mmCIF file of C-alpha atoms in Angstrom:
data_model
loop_
_atom_site.group_PDB
_atom_site.id
_atom_site.type_symbol
_atom_site.label_atom_id
_atom_site.label_comp_id
_atom_site.label_asym_id
_atom_site.label_seq_id
_atom_site.Cartn_x
_atom_site.Cartn_y
_atom_site.Cartn_z
ATOM 1 C CA UNK A 199 0.000 0.000 0.000
ATOM 2 C CA UNK A 200 2.920 2.332 0.667
ATOM 3 C CA UNK A 201 4.265 2.035 -2.898
ATOM 4 C CA UNK A 202 0.818 2.457 -4.449
ATOM 5 C CA UNK A 203 0.191 5.524 -2.306
ATOM 6 C CA UNK A 204 3.520 6.989 -3.444
ATOM 7 C CA UNK A 205 2.566 6.491 -7.093
ATOM 8 C CA UNK A 206 -0.786 8.141 -6.399
ATOM 9 C CA UNK A 207 0.827 11.218 -4.865
ATOM 10 C CA UNK A 208 3.232 11.573 -7.789
ATOM 11 C CA UNK A 209 0.269 11.839 -10.161
ATOM 12 C CA UNK A 210 -1.675 13.929 -7.659
ATOM 13 C CA UNK A 211 0.986 16.651 -7.523
ATOM 14 C CA UNK A 212 1.503 16.550 -11.282
ATOM 15 C CA UNK A 213 -2.230 17.173 -11.699
ATOM 16 C CA UNK A 214 -2.033 20.141 -9.330
ATOM 17 C CA UNK A 215 0.853 21.565 -11.349
ATOM 18 C CA UNK A 216 -0.937 21.074 -14.658
ATOM 19 C CA UNK A 217 -4.243 22.568 -13.575
ATOM 20 C CA UNK A 218 -2.687 25.313 -11.463
ATOM 21 C CA UNK A 219 -0.060 26.494 -13.938
ATOM 22 C CA UNK A 220 -1.660 25.739 -17.323
ATOM 23 C CA UNK A 221 -5.427 25.394 -16.924
ATOM 24 C CA UNK A 222 -6.042 28.067 -14.277
ATOM 25 C CA UNK A 223 -4.839 30.951 -16.502
ATOM 26 C CA UNK A 224 -7.038 29.620 -19.315
ATOM 27 C CA UNK A 225 -10.030 29.231 -16.998
ATOM 28 C CA UNK A 226 -9.616 32.843 -15.877
ATOM 29 C CA UNK A 227 -10.736 33.919 -19.359
ATOM 30 C CA UNK A 228 -14.145 32.263 -18.933
ATOM 31 C CA UNK A 229 -17.165 33.383 -16.917
ATOM 32 C CA UNK A 230 -17.524 31.745 -13.515
ATOM 33 C CA UNK A 231 -19.875 28.926 -14.514
ATOM 34 C CA UNK A 232 -17.652 27.785 -17.370
ATOM 35 C CA UNK A 233 -14.625 27.796 -15.090
ATOM 36 C CA UNK A 234 -16.212 24.946 -13.174
ATOM 37 C CA UNK A 235 -16.341 22.806 -16.297
ATOM 38 C CA UNK A 236 -12.620 23.427 -16.872
ATOM 39 C CA UNK A 237 -11.224 23.207 -13.354
ATOM 40 C CA UNK A 238 -13.572 20.489 -12.095
ATOM 41 C CA UNK A 239 -11.730 18.133 -14.430
ATOM 42 C CA UNK A 240 -9.020 18.063 -11.758
ATOM 43 C CA UNK A 241 -11.451 16.453 -9.326
ATOM 44 C CA UNK A 242 -12.539 13.801 -11.838
ATOM 45 C CA UNK A 243 -8.918 13.012 -12.700
ATOM 46 C CA UNK A 244 -7.820 12.706 -9.065
ATOM 47 C CA UNK A 245 -10.691 10.412 -8.072
ATOM 48 C CA UNK A 246 -10.058 8.186 -11.106
ATOM 49 C CA UNK A 247 -6.287 8.164 -10.513
ATOM 50 C CA UNK A 248 -6.856 7.085 -6.903
ATOM 51 C CA UNK A 249 -8.895 4.148 -8.150
ATOM 52 C CA UNK A 250 -6.242 3.136 -10.689
ATOM 53 C CA UNK A 251 -3.294 3.367 -8.303
ATOM 54 C CA UNK A 252 -4.737 2.451 -4.902
ATOM 55 C CA UNK A 253 -7.860 0.451 -5.702
ATOM 56 C CA UNK A 254 -10.204 2.937 -4.024
ATOM 57 C CA UNK A 255 -13.593 2.492 -5.705
ATOM 58 C CA UNK A 256 -16.886 4.183 -4.916
ATOM 59 C CA UNK A 257 -20.605 3.637 -5.239
ATOM 60 C CA UNK A 258 -23.341 6.237 -4.980
ATOM 61 C CA UNK A 259 -26.818 5.673 -3.577
ATOM 62 C CA UNK A 260 -29.426 8.273 -4.535
ATOM 63 C CA UNK A 261 -32.446 8.481 -2.251
ATOM 64 C CA UNK A 262 -33.912 11.361 -4.202
ATOM 65 C CA UNK A 263 -33.315 13.507 -7.255
ATOM 66 C CA UNK A 264 -30.936 16.432 -6.916
ATOM 67 C CA UNK A 265 -32.710 19.782 -7.356
ATOM 68 C CA UNK A 266 -32.333 21.437 -10.753
ATOM 69 C CA UNK A 267 -31.748 24.803 -9.071
ATOM 70 C CA UNK A 268 -29.391 25.827 -6.275
ATOM 71 C CA UNK A 269 -29.298 23.911 -3.010
ATOM 72 C CA UNK A 270 -27.118 23.454 0.066
ATOM 73 C CA UNK A 271 -25.296 20.131 0.288
ATOM 74 C CA UNK A 272 -24.456 19.194 3.882
ATOM 75 C CA UNK A 273 -21.966 16.352 4.343
ATOM 76 C CA UNK A 274 -19.967 14.682 7.083
ATOM 77 C CA UNK A 275 -16.205 15.160 6.717
ATOM 78 C CA UNK A 276 -13.678 12.333 7.038
ATOM 79 C CA UNK A 277 -11.032 12.924 4.378
ATOM 80 C CA UNK A 278 -9.940 14.901 1.345
ATOM 81 C CA UNK A 279 -11.731 12.492 -1.001
ATOM 82 C CA UNK A 280 -15.229 13.899 -0.466
ATOM 83 C CA UNK A 281 -14.016 17.465 -1.002
ATOM 84 C CA UNK A 282 -13.034 16.367 -4.504
ATOM 85 C CA UNK A 283 -15.871 14.017 -5.381
ATOM 86 C CA UNK A 284 -18.830 16.028 -4.106
ATOM 87 C CA UNK A 285 -17.889 18.957 -6.325
ATOM 88 C CA UNK A 286 -18.514 16.740 -9.348
ATOM 89 C CA UNK A 287 -22.125 15.817 -8.584
ATOM 90 C CA UNK A 288 -23.629 19.235 -9.305
ATOM 91 C CA UNK A 289 -22.537 22.045 -11.589
ATOM 92 C CA UNK A 290 -21.451 25.421 -10.182
ATOM 93 C CA UNK A 291 -20.760 24.353 -6.620
ATOM 94 C CA UNK A 292 -19.345 26.866 -4.161
ATOM 95 C CA UNK A 293 -17.472 25.172 -1.311
ATOM 96 C CA UNK A 294 -16.876 26.416 2.224
ATOM 97 C CA UNK A 295 -13.129 25.965 2.819
ATOM 98 C CA UNK A 296 -10.322 26.855 5.201
ATOM 99 C CA UNK A 297 -8.909 30.274 4.333
ATOM 100 C CA UNK A 298 -5.335 28.987 4.404
ATOM 101 C CA UNK A 299 -6.007 26.791 1.350
ATOM 102 C CA UNK A 300 -6.226 29.933 -0.791
ATOM 103 C CA UNK A 301 -2.649 30.783 0.138
ATOM 104 C CA UNK A 302 -1.163 27.508 -1.112
ATOM 105 C CA UNK A 303 1.082 27.982 -4.141
ATOM 106 C CA UNK A 304 -0.429 26.797 -7.436
ATOM 107 C CA UNK A 305 -3.361 24.923 -5.858
ATOM 108 C CA UNK A 306 -4.699 28.096 -4.297
ATOM 109 C CA UNK A 307 -4.531 29.927 -7.634
ATOM 110 C CA UNK A 308 -7.114 27.652 -9.201
ATOM 111 C CA UNK A 309 -9.188 27.527 -6.043
ATOM 112 C CA UNK A 310 -9.591 31.307 -5.961
ATOM 113 C CA UNK A 311 -11.085 31.267 -9.462
ATOM 114 C CA UNK A 312 -14.032 29.192 -8.209
ATOM 115 C CA UNK A 313 -14.992 31.800 -5.610
ATOM 116 C CA UNK A 314 -15.233 29.516 -2.551
ATOM 117 C CA UNK A 315 -16.317 30.784 0.855
ATOM 118 C CA UNK A 316 -13.102 31.026 2.915
ATOM 119 C CA UNK A 317 -13.249 30.618 6.680
ATOM 120 C CA UNK A 318 -10.822 31.948 9.257
ATOM 121 C CA UNK A 319 -11.103 29.216 11.882
ATOM 122 C CA UNK A 320 -9.188 31.322 14.402
ATOM 123 C CA UNK A 321 -12.154 33.728 14.443
ATOM 124 C CA UNK A 322 -15.316 31.593 14.705
ATOM 125 C CA UNK A 323 -17.770 34.505 14.920
ATOM 126 C CA UNK A 324 -16.265 36.185 11.845
ATOM 127 C CA UNK A 325 -16.251 32.840 10.020
ATOM 128 C CA UNK A 326 -19.928 32.298 10.768
ATOM 129 C CA UNK A 327 -20.858 35.741 9.467
ATOM 130 C CA UNK A 328 -18.887 35.034 6.294
ATOM 131 C CA UNK A 329 -20.830 31.842 5.630
ATOM 132 C CA UNK A 330 -24.154 33.528 6.294
ATOM 133 C CA UNK A 331 -23.519 36.586 4.120
ATOM 134 C CA UNK A 332 -21.474 35.136 1.262
ATOM 135 C CA UNK A 333 -23.428 31.868 1.253
ATOM 136 C CA UNK A 334 -26.721 33.674 0.759
ATOM 137 C CA UNK A 335 -25.143 35.779 -1.991
ATOM 138 C CA UNK A 336 -23.895 32.676 -3.834
ATOM 139 C CA UNK A 337 -27.266 30.923 -3.593
ATOM 140 C CA UNK A 338 -29.112 33.985 -4.897
ATOM 141 C CA UNK A 339 -26.744 34.070 -7.866
ATOM 142 C CA UNK A 340 -27.812 30.525 -8.787
ATOM 143 C CA UNK A 341 -24.838 28.612 -7.369
ATOM 144 C CA UNK A 342 -25.149 25.718 -4.944
ATOM 145 C CA UNK A 343 -23.161 25.576 -1.695
ATOM 146 C CA UNK A 344 -21.252 22.588 -0.312
ATOM 147 C CA UNK A 345 -20.565 22.726 3.406
ATOM 148 C CA UNK A 346 -18.963 20.363 5.921
ATOM 149 C CA UNK A 347 -20.646 21.436 9.161
ATOM 150 C CA UNK A 348 -18.307 19.518 11.453
ATOM 151 C CA UNK A 349 -15.696 22.157 10.616
ATOM 152 C CA UNK A 350 -12.820 19.678 10.420
ATOM 153 C CA UNK A 351 -12.101 16.105 9.433
ATOM 154 C CA UNK A 352 -12.978 13.377 11.922
ATOM 155 C CA UNK A 353 -11.920 9.743 12.034
ATOM 156 C CA UNK A 354 -13.955 7.070 10.309
ATOM 157 C CA UNK A 355 -16.597 5.748 12.677
ATOM 158 C CA UNK A 356 -16.950 9.113 14.417
ATOM 159 C CA UNK A 357 -18.848 12.351 13.907
ATOM 160 C CA UNK A 358 -18.812 15.802 15.476
ATOM 161 C CA UNK A 359 -21.915 17.881 16.076
ATOM 162 C CA UNK A 360 -22.998 19.822 13.000
ATOM 163 C CA UNK A 361 -23.186 23.593 13.109
ATOM 164 C CA UNK A 362 -26.366 24.939 11.551
ATOM 165 C CA UNK A 363 -24.936 27.590 9.202
ATOM 166 C CA UNK A 364 -25.804 25.557 6.110
ATOM 167 C CA UNK A 365 -29.415 25.240 7.201
ATOM 168 C CA UNK A 366 -29.556 28.955 8.043
ATOM 169 C CA UNK A 367 -28.517 30.112 4.573
ATOM 170 C CA UNK A 368 -30.883 27.577 3.003
ATOM 171 C CA UNK A 369 -33.793 28.894 5.073
ATOM 172 C CA UNK A 370 -32.866 32.503 4.313
ATOM 173 C CA UNK A 371 -32.983 31.862 0.572
ATOM 174 C CA UNK A 372 -35.705 29.219 0.433
ATOM 175 C CA UNK A 373 -33.524 26.559 -1.227
ATOM 176 C CA UNK A 374 -33.568 22.886 -0.199
ATOM 177 C CA UNK A 375 -30.944 21.129 1.898
ATOM 178 C CA UNK A 376 -29.480 17.896 0.517
ATOM 179 C CA UNK A 377 -27.860 15.663 3.176
ATOM 180 C CA UNK A 378 -24.869 13.505 2.244
ATOM 181 C CA UNK A 379 -23.222 10.670 4.178
ATOM 182 C CA UNK A 380 -20.102 8.696 3.262
ATOM 183 C CA UNK A 381 -17.350 6.527 4.716
ATOM 184 C CA UNK A 382 -14.414 7.924 2.685
ATOM 185 C CA UNK A 383 -12.149 8.041 5.738
ATOM 186 C CA UNK A 384 -11.936 4.266 5.726
ATOM 187 C CA UNK A 385 -9.938 4.379 2.471
ATOM 188 C CA UNK A 386 -8.414 7.868 2.620
ATOM 189 C CA UNK A 387 -7.819 8.526 6.327
ATOM 190 C CA UNK A 388 -7.138 12.105 7.317
ATOM 191 C CA UNK A 389 -3.535 13.187 7.964
ATOM 192 C CA UNK A 390 -2.016 9.918 6.741
ATOM 193 C CA UNK A 391 0.033 9.055 3.663
ATOM 194 C CA UNK A 392 -1.328 5.553 3.110
ATOM 195 C CA UNK A 393 -4.441 5.021 1.009
ATOM 196 C CA UNK A 394 -6.321 1.772 1.626
ATOM 197 C CA UNK A 395 -8.038 -0.161 -1.189
ATOM 198 C CA UNK A 396 -11.764 -0.643 -0.774
ATOM 199 C CA UNK A 397 -15.211 0.659 -1.568
ATOM 200 C CA UNK A 398 -16.409 4.111 -0.540
ATOM 201 C CA UNK A 399 -20.172 4.409 -0.233
ATOM 202 C CA UNK A 400 -21.742 7.807 -0.770
ATOM 203 C CA UNK A 401 -25.415 8.254 0.111
ATOM 204 C CA UNK A 402 -27.175 11.332 -1.264
ATOM 205 C CA UNK A 403 -30.419 11.948 0.564
ATOM 206 C CA UNK A 404 -33.680 13.333 -0.699
ATOM 207 C CA UNK A 405 -33.832 17.152 -0.735
ATOM 208 C CA UNK A 406 -35.303 18.636 2.449
ATOM 209 C CA UNK A 407 -37.767 21.463 1.890
ATOM 210 C CA UNK A 408 -36.948 24.462 4.083
ATOM 211 C CA UNK A 409 -40.264 26.295 3.652
ATOM 212 C CA UNK A 410 -41.787 27.271 6.999
ATOM 213 C CA UNK A 411 -39.133 25.442 9.013
ATOM 214 C CA UNK A 412 -36.349 26.587 11.304
ATOM 215 C CA UNK A 413 -32.657 25.905 10.765
ATOM 216 C CA UNK A 414 -32.569 24.018 14.063
ATOM 217 C CA UNK A 415 -35.335 21.644 12.955
ATOM 218 C CA UNK A 416 -33.694 20.997 9.608
ATOM 219 C CA UNK A 417 -30.255 20.352 11.049
ATOM 220 C CA UNK A 418 -31.704 17.951 13.622
ATOM 221 C CA UNK A 419 -33.292 16.012 10.744
ATOM 222 C CA UNK A 420 -30.019 16.046 8.791
ATOM 223 C CA UNK A 421 -27.979 14.784 11.744
ATOM 224 C CA UNK A 422 -30.419 11.967 12.470
ATOM 225 C CA UNK A 423 -30.354 10.926 8.809
ATOM 226 C CA UNK A 424 -26.548 11.047 8.615
ATOM 227 C CA UNK A 425 -26.221 8.958 11.790
ATOM 228 C CA UNK A 426 -28.578 6.325 10.362
ATOM 229 C CA UNK A 427 -26.611 6.149 7.102
ATOM 230 C CA UNK A 428 -23.187 6.042 8.748
ATOM 231 C CA UNK A 429 -24.276 3.260 11.052
ATOM 232 C CA UNK A 430 -25.409 1.309 7.977
ATOM 233 C CA UNK A 431 -22.446 1.914 5.623
ATOM 234 C CA UNK A 432 -19.497 2.094 8.039
ATOM 235 C CA UNK A 433 -17.263 -0.972 8.183
ATOM 236 C CA UNK A 434 -15.796 0.247 11.474
ATOM 237 C CA UNK A 435 -17.906 0.595 14.631
ATOM 238 C CA UNK A 436 -19.806 3.874 14.429
ATOM 239 C CA UNK A 437 -20.251 6.097 17.473
ATOM 240 C CA UNK A 438 -22.653 9.065 17.149
ATOM 241 C CA UNK A 439 -21.689 12.246 18.989
ATOM 242 C CA UNK A 440 -22.850 12.281 22.596
#
């Protein structure tokens, strides 16, 4: 597994160089929506390369049809894999990310072109206001928002309490919330070099209508659904947050 992981990372960094140095300047010439079609190719390539080199496959279960218009996707967070894959399931997806990612050489150049919502995790109150204001702005412009409400990666078999910012911006704009659950950390553990062969299961829930409901009610429903799915798809013992 060590050798296969090394081969993966060689291709991974080459892809970053190619898309950051060559494709990002080209993408800059296009309007925002077309940039996604250009730069999202990086995500497709990386997920496929991981399968070829490390034997990490995936399957997707749809419990409902994704909305045609903008929505807020709310997902648990175990690894880097879902940050790549989930951006491929819907066009024009704005992602809530750590601010420091924008400062990375080459990778950050391309990331800035997609107008993500950067968070300064050292200032939680400022970060929350950024999600609420910029998130609403993105949704009103017709973009969808992808958010990982745990705020950081957690180990496979675990989950942190979700913050309700995603549900708040959905309620404020009247768009649906789409819950997502996955076990990607079992194959791509956070903060480790080794990638483990296996099957990642991604479950995309039915859209949740936000009309006439509070963010607290919606997030409670999302968390219950995610817990049920993780208990079902996890190959390691799953422990919900206490």
